[in-house]
Amino acid sequence: MEEKDFDVDEALDRLEEINSKLAAGDMSLAESINLYKEGVELAGKAKEHLEGVEQELKVINEGE
């Protein structure tokens, strides 16, 4: 997922899917590690995106 096309809702949906798969525990260690890595990356991108939105809202609110 490219940064400019990042969709936080899609990321959160994917994180829920990853969480469910990891909780099920029916995959190999390698698969679990790969999913965990993907989840960490998605969570980081989502956090950055939401922090950017928060900054935009602060700027808007300061202008009022």
mmCIF file of C-alpha atoms in Angstrom:
data_model
loop_
_atom_site.group_PDB
_atom_site.id
_atom_site.type_symbol
_atom_site.label_atom_id
_atom_site.label_comp_id
_atom_site.label_asym_id
_atom_site.label_seq_id
_atom_site.Cartn_x
_atom_site.Cartn_y
_atom_site.Cartn_z
ATOM 1 C CA MET A 1 0.000 0.000 0.000
ATOM 2 C CA GLU A 2 1.639 3.256 -1.138
ATOM 3 C CA GLU A 3 1.813 6.082 1.366
ATOM 4 C CA LYS A 4 -0.238 8.502 -0.786
ATOM 5 C CA ASP A 5 -2.962 5.882 -1.239
ATOM 6 C CA PHE A 6 -2.951 4.842 2.418
ATOM 7 C CA ASP A 7 -6.451 4.193 3.724
ATOM 8 C CA VAL A 8 -6.579 3.987 7.508
ATOM 9 C CA ASP A 9 -9.913 2.145 7.450
ATOM 10 C CA GLU A 10 -8.488 -0.556 5.179
ATOM 11 C CA ALA A 11 -5.429 -0.790 7.419
ATOM 12 C CA LEU A 12 -7.580 -1.244 10.518
ATOM 13 C CA ASP A 13 -9.650 -3.914 8.767
ATOM 14 C CA ARG A 14 -6.466 -5.740 7.778
ATOM 15 C CA LEU A 15 -5.133 -5.453 11.336
ATOM 16 C CA GLU A 16 -8.333 -7.078 12.635
ATOM 17 C CA GLU A 17 -7.910 -9.867 10.093
ATOM 18 C CA ILE A 18 -4.271 -10.382 11.101
ATOM 19 C CA ASN A 19 -5.228 -10.412 14.770
ATOM 20 C CA SER A 20 -7.881 -13.067 14.165
ATOM 21 C CA LYS A 21 -5.482 -15.260 12.208
ATOM 22 C CA LEU A 22 -2.782 -14.958 14.857
ATOM 23 C CA ALA A 23 -5.281 -15.690 17.646
ATOM 24 C CA ALA A 24 -6.449 -18.830 15.845
ATOM 25 C CA GLY A 25 -2.918 -20.191 16.086
ATOM 26 C CA ASP A 26 -3.306 -22.638 13.213
ATOM 27 C CA MET A 27 -0.338 -21.567 11.090
ATOM 28 C CA SER A 28 3.380 -22.127 11.087
ATOM 29 C CA LEU A 29 5.777 -19.990 13.086
ATOM 30 C CA ALA A 30 7.143 -18.438 9.887
ATOM 31 C CA GLU A 31 3.645 -17.481 8.722
ATOM 32 C CA SER A 32 2.846 -16.048 12.141
ATOM 33 C CA ILE A 33 6.028 -13.974 12.132
ATOM 34 C CA ASN A 34 5.276 -12.618 8.655
ATOM 35 C CA LEU A 35 1.751 -11.653 9.675
ATOM 36 C CA TYR A 36 3.055 -10.057 12.859
ATOM 37 C CA LYS A 37 5.573 -7.999 10.835
ATOM 38 C CA GLU A 38 2.817 -6.875 8.474
ATOM 39 C CA GLY A 39 0.669 -5.898 11.447
ATOM 40 C CA VAL A 40 3.454 -3.880 13.050
ATOM 41 C CA GLU A 41 4.078 -2.020 9.782
ATOM 42 C CA LEU A 42 0.377 -1.309 9.272
ATOM 43 C CA ALA A 43 -0.044 -0.136 12.864
ATOM 44 C CA GLY A 44 2.906 2.231 12.459
ATOM 45 C CA LYS A 45 1.550 3.682 9.220
ATOM 46 C CA ALA A 46 -1.915 4.066 10.734
ATOM 47 C CA LYS A 47 -0.444 5.864 13.743
ATOM 48 C CA GLU A 48 1.543 8.238 11.518
ATOM 49 C CA HIS A 49 -1.523 8.918 9.398
ATOM 50 C CA LEU A 50 -3.715 9.628 12.404
ATOM 51 C CA GLU A 51 -1.071 11.899 13.936
ATOM 52 C CA GLY A 52 -1.029 13.852 10.654
ATOM 53 C CA VAL A 53 -4.799 14.191 10.742
ATOM 54 C CA GLU A 54 -4.601 15.353 14.352
ATOM 55 C CA GLN A 55 -2.103 18.055 13.367
ATOM 56 C CA GLU A 56 -4.358 19.197 10.520
ATOM 57 C CA LEU A 57 -7.283 19.486 12.923
ATOM 58 C CA LYS A 58 -5.186 21.530 15.354
ATOM 59 C CA VAL A 59 -4.271 23.945 12.571
ATOM 60 C CA ILE A 60 -7.917 24.241 11.506
ATOM 61 C CA ASN A 61 -9.079 24.805 15.078
ATOM 62 C CA GLU A 62 -6.405 27.441 15.706
ATOM 63 C CA GLY A 63 -7.663 29.350 12.678
ATOM 64 C CA GLU A 64 -11.154 29.714 14.078
#
